Coordinates of C-alpha atoms and ligand atoms in Angstrom, one line a residue:
X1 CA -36.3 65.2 -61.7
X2 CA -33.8 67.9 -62.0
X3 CA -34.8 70.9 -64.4
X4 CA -33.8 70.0 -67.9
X5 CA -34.7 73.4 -70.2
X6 CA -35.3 72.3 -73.8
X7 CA -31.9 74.6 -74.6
X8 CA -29.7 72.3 -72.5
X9 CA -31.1 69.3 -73.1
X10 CA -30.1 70.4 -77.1
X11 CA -26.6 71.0 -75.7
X12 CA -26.2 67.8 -73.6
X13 CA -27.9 65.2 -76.0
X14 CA -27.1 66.4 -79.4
X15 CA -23.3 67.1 -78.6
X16 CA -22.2 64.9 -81.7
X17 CA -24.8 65.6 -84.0
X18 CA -25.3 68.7 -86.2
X19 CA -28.2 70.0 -84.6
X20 CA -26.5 71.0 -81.1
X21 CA -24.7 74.3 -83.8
X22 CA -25.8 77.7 -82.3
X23 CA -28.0 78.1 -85.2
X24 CA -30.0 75.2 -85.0
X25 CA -30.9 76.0 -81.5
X26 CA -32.0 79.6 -81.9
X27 CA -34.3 78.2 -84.1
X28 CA -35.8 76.1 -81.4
X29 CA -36.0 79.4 -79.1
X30 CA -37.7 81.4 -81.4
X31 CA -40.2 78.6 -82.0
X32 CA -41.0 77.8 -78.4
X33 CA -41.5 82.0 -78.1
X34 CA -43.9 81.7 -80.3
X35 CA -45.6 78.8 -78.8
X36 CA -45.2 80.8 -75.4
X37 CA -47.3 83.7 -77.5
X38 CA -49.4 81.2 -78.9
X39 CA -50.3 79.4 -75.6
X40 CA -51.3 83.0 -74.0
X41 CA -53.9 82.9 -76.5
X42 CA -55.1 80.1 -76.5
X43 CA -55.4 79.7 -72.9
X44 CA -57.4 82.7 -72.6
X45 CA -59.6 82.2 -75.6
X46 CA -62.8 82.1 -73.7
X47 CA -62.4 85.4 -72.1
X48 CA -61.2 87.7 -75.3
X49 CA -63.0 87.8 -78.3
X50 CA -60.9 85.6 -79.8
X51 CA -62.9 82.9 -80.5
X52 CA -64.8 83.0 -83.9
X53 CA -64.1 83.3 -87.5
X54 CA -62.2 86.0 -89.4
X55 CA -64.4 86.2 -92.6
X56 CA -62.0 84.8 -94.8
X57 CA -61.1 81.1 -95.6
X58 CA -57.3 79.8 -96.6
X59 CA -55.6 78.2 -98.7
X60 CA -57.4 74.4 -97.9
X61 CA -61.0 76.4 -98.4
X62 CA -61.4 76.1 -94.6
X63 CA -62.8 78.9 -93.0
X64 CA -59.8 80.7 -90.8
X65 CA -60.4 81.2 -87.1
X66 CA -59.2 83.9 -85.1
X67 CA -56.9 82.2 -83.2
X68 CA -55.8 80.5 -86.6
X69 CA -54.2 83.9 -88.3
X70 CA -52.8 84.8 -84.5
X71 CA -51.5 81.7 -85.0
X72 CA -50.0 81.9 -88.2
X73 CA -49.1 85.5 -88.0
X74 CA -46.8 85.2 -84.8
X75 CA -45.2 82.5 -86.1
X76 CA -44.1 83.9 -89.8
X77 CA -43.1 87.1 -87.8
X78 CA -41.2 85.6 -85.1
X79 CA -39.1 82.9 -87.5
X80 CA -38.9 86.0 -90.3
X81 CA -36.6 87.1 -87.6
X82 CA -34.6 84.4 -86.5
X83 CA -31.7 84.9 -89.0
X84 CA -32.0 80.7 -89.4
X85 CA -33.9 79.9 -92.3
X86 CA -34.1 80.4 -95.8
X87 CA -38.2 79.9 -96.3
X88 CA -41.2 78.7 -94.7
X89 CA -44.1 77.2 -95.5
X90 CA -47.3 77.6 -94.1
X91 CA -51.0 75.3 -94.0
X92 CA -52.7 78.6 -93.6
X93 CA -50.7 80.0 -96.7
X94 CA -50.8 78.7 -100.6
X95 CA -47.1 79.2 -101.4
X96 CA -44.0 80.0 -100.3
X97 CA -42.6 82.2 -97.7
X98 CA -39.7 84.0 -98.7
X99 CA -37.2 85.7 -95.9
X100 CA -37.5 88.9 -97.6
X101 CA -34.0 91.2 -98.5
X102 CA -33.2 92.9 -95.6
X103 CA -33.4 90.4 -93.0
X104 CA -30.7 87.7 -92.5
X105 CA -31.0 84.3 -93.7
X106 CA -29.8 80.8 -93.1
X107 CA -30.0 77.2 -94.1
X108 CA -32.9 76.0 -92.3
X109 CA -36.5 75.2 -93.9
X110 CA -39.6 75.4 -91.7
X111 CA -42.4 73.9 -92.6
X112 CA -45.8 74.2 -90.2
X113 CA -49.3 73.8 -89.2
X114 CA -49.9 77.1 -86.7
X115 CA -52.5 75.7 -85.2
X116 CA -54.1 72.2 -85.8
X117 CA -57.2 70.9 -84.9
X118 CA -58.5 74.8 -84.7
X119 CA -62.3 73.4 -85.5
X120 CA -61.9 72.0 -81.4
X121 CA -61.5 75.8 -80.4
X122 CA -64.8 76.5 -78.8
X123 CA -65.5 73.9 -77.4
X124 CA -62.0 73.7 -75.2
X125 CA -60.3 70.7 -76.7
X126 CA -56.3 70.5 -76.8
X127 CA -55.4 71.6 -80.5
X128 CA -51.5 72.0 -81.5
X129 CA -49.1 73.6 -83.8
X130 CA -47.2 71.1 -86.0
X131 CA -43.6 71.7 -87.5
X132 CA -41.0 70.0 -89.8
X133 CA -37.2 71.3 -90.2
X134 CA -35.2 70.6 -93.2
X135 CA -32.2 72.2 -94.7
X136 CA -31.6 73.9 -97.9
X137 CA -29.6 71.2 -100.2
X138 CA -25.6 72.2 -100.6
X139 CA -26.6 73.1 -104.4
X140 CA -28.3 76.2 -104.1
X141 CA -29.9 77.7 -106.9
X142 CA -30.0 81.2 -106.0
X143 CA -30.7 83.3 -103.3
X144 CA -34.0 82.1 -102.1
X145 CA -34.9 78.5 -102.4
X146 CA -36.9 77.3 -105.1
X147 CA -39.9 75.2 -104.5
X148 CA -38.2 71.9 -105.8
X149 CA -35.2 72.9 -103.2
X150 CA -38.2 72.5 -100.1
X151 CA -40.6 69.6 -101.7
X152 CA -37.4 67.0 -100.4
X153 CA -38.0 63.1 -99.2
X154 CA -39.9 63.3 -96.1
X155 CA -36.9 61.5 -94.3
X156 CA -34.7 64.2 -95.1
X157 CA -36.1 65.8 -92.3
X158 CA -33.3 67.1 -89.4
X159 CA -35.9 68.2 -86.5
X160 CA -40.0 67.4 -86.5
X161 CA -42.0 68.1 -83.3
X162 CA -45.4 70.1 -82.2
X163 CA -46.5 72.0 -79.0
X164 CA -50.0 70.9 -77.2
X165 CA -51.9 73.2 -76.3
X166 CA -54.1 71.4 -73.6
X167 CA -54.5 70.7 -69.7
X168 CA -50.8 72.1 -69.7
X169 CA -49.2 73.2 -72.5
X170 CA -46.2 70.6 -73.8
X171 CA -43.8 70.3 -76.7
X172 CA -42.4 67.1 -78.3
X173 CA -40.1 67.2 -80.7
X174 CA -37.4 65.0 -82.4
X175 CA -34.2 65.8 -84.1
X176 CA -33.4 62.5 -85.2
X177 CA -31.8 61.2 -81.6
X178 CA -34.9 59.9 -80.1
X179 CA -38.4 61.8 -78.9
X180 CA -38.2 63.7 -76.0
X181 CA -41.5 66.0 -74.0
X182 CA -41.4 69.2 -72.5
X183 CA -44.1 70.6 -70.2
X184 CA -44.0 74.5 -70.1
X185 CA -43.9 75.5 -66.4
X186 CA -46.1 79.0 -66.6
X187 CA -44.6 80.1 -63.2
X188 CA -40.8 80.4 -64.9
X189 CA -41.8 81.0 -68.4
X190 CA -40.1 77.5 -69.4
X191 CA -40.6 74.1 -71.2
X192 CA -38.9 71.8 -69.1
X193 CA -38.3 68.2 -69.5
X194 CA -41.1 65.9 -68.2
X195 CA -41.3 62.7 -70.7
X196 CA -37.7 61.7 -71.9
X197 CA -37.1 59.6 -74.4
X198 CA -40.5 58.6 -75.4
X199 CA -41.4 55.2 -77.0
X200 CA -45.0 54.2 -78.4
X201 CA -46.1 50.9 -77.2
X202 CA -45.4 48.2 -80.3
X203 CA -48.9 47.0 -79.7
X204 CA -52.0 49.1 -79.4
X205 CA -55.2 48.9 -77.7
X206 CA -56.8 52.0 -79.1
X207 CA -58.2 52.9 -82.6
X208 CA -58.8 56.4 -83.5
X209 CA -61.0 57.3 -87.1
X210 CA -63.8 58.9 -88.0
X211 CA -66.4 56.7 -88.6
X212 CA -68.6 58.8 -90.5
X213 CA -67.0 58.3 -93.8
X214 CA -67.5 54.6 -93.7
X215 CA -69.5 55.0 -96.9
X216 CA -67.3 57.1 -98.8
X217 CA -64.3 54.4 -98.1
X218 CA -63.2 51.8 -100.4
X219 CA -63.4 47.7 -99.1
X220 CA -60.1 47.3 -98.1
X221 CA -60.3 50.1 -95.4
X222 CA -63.8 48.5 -94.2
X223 CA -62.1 45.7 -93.9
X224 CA -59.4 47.3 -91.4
X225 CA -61.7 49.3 -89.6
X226 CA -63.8 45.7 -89.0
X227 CA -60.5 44.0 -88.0
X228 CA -60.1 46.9 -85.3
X229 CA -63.6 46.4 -84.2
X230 CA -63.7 42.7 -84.1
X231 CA -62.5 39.5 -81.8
X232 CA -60.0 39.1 -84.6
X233 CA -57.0 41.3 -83.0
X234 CA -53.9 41.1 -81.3
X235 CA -56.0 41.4 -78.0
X236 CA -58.5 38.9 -78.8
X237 CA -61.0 41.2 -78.2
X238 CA -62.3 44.7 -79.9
X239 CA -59.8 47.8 -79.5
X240 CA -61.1 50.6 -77.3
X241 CA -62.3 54.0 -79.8
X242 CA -60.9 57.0 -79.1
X243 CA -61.3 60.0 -81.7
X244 CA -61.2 63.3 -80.6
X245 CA -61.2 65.5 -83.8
X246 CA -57.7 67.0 -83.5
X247 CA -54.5 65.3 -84.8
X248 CA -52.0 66.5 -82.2
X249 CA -54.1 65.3 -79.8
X250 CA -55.2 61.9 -81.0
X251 CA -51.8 61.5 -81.9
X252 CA -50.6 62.3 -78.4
X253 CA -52.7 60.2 -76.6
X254 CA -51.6 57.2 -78.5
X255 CA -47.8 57.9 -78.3
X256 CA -48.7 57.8 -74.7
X257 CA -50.5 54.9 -74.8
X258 CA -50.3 53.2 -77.9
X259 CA -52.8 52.3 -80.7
X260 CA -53.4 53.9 -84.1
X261 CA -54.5 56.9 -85.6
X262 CA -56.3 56.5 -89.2
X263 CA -57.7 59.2 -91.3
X264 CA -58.0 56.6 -94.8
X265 CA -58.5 57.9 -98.2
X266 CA -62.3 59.4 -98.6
X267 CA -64.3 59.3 -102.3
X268 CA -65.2 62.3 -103.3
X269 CA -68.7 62.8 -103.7
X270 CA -68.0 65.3 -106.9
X271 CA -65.0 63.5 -108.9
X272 CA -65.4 59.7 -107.5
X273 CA -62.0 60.2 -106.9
X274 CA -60.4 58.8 -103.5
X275 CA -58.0 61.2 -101.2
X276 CA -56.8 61.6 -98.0
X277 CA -57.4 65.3 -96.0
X278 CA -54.1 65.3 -94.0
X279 CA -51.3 67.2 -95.6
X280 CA -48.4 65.5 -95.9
X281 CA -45.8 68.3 -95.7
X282 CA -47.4 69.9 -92.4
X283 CA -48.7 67.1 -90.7
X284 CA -48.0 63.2 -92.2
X285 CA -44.4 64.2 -92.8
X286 CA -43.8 65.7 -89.0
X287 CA -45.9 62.8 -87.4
X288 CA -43.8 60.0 -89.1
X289 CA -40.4 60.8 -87.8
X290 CA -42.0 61.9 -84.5
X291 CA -43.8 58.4 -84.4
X292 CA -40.5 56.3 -86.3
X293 CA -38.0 57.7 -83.7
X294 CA -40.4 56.9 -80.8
X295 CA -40.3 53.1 -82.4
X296 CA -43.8 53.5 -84.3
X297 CA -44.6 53.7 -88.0
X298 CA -46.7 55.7 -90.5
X299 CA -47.9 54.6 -94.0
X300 CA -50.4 55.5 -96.3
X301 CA -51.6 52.3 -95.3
X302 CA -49.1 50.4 -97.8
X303 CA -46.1 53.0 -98.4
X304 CA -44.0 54.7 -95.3
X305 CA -44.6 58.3 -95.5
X306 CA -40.9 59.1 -94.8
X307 CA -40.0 57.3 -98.7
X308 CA -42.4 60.0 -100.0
X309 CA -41.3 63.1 -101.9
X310 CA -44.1 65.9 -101.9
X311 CA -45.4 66.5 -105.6
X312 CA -46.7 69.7 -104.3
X313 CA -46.3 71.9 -100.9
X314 CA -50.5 70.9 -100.1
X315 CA -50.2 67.3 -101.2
X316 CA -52.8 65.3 -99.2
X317 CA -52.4 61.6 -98.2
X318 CA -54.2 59.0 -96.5
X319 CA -52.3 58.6 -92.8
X320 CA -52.4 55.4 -90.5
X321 CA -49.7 56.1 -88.0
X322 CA -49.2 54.7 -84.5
X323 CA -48.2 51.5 -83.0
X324 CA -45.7 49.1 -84.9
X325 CA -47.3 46.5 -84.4
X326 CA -51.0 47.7 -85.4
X327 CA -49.7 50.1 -88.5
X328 CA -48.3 46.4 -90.0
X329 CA -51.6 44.8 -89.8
X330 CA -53.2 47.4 -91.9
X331 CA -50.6 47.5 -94.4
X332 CA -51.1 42.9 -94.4
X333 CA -55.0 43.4 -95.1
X334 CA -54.6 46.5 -97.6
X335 CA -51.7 44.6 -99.1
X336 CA -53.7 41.4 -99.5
X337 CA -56.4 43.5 -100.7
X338 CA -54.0 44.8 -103.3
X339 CA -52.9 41.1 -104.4
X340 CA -56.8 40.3 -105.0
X341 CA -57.6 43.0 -107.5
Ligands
P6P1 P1 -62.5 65.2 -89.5 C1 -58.4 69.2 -88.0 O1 -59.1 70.0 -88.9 C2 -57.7 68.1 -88.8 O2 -56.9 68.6 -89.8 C3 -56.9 67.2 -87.9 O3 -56.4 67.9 -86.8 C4 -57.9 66.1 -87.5 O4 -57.3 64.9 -87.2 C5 -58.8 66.0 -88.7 O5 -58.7 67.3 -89.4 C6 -60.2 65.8 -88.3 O6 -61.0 65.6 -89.6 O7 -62.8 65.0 -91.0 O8 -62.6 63.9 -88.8 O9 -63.2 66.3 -88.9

């Protein structure tokens, strides 16, 4: 396959659409740096004291890694920089990042998870960083945007992707004209194009939850979890369980292959209230148009995550996400669950 760079495949696909401005693409450059920065790392975890904790814990009261504030802190310096965007927003960080005076701005909104799945460091298992791309509405409301201006309709998104960083570091990544992989060749320093155009299988044969919390779910997600383990399926047969802990991979893996990823709503011990733990701006929202423009879904288990607009920037949500075909069945037995009560 001839050498597609992740720059000119931008020029040569996206020559209609807004996304192929100058602009736009810098942005892309100045994320895959930081991937590049972020891969080093990564890579190399085992041998530098990098593995570990830093002492402190963030925003989601999960304890930070090492690699988790490298993480973060290369990518708010490097897309401070970029002269593209307006704000960011970070998992790692409670509110806002404003571009601050001095530096140049644009229209662009990033959105991110520096580095998913971070729990998997030591023991070697592919974890990710996770973006999402909007851009500031016409009506601005001053110089930097204001919350409201970011928390827009998940399907306002212009550009979702993330980078893998596992047997071979790759970034996929949308921008609303299909889903398109990139495998960074170490020896030139580039992500080259390895899996064009990518479509998820409409039928699974994987399922991918933790099982753990099947006392803290409520009856209608037993009941999908049991259709997924029983002779009741598409197949005829029980789907195949695959969970390895880290979204960007478990995600990955079924994009590749097809099935479904679930992380359902948990009761809380404390408040007997029930809640998802993925975030929806950082992760849900991302996944979804990844997994929509690949020909997949993602719901709540009833409602597509792309109608949603984020009541706050940490808003959790349950997530089933993955093949069309499998994503429907849950939302038929949670719906029908729904009609009982
Ligand atoms: P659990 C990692 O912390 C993460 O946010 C996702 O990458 C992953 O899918 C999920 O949490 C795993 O959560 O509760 O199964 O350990």
């Amino acid at each position: 396959m001839q050498q597609v760079t992740v720059t000119e495949h931008l020029l040569l696909n996206q020559k209609q659409s807004p996304m192929a401005t100058g602009r736009f693409t810098s942005l892309i450059s100045e994320l895959i740096l930081s991937a590049k920065i972020i891969s080093r790392e990564v890579t190399k975890a085992g041998l530098v004291d990098v593995l570990g904790f830093t002492g402190d814990t963030n925003v989601q009261g999960e304890k930070v890694r090492k690699l988790d504030e490298f993480a973060n802190n290369v990518l708010i310096h490097r897309m401070r920089r970029s002269g593209v965007l307006c704000a960011m927003a970070s998992e790692e960080n409670g509110d806002l990042i404003q571009i601050s005076g001095d530096l140049p701005k644009g229209d662009y909104i990033l959105i991110f998870d520096p580095l998913d799945g971070s729990s998997n460091i030591d023991v070697n298992v592919s974890i990710g960083t996770i973006f999402s791309i909007y851009r500031r509405p016409l009506k601005k409301s001053g110089e930097n945007p204001t919350l409201e201006e970011v928390l827009q309709r998940c399907d306002k998104q212009v550009a979702a992707g993330y980078f893998i960083y596992g047997s071979s570091t790759m970034m996929v990544f949308t921008t609303g004209a299909g889903v398109h992989g990139f495998t960074l060749d170490p020896s030139v320093g580039e992500f080259l194009l390895s899996h064009p155009n990518m479509m998820i299988p409409e039928q699974g044969r994987i399922y991918s939850v933790n099982e753990s919390y099947w006392n803290y779910w409520d009856n209608p997600t037993k009941d999908v979890i049991s259709y997924f383990k029983s002779t009741k399926t598409a197949l005829g047969q029980p789907y195949s369980s695959r969970y390895i802990g880290s979204l960007v991979a478990d995600f990955h893996r079924n994009l590749l292959y097809g099935g479904i990823f679930m992380y359902p709503a948990k009761q809380n011990p404390d408040t007997g209230k029930y809640q998802g733990k993925l975030r929806l701006t950082c992760e849900a929202a991302p996944m979804a148009m990844i997994i929509e423009q690949a020909g997949g879904l993602a719901t709540d288990g009833v409602n597509r995550i792309l109608d949603y607009t984020p009541s706050e920037l940490h808003q959790r949500v349950p997530f089933f996400v993955g093949s069309r075909n499998d994503v429907m069945t849950v939302k038929d037995i949670m719906g029908q669950a729904e009609d009982c009560d």
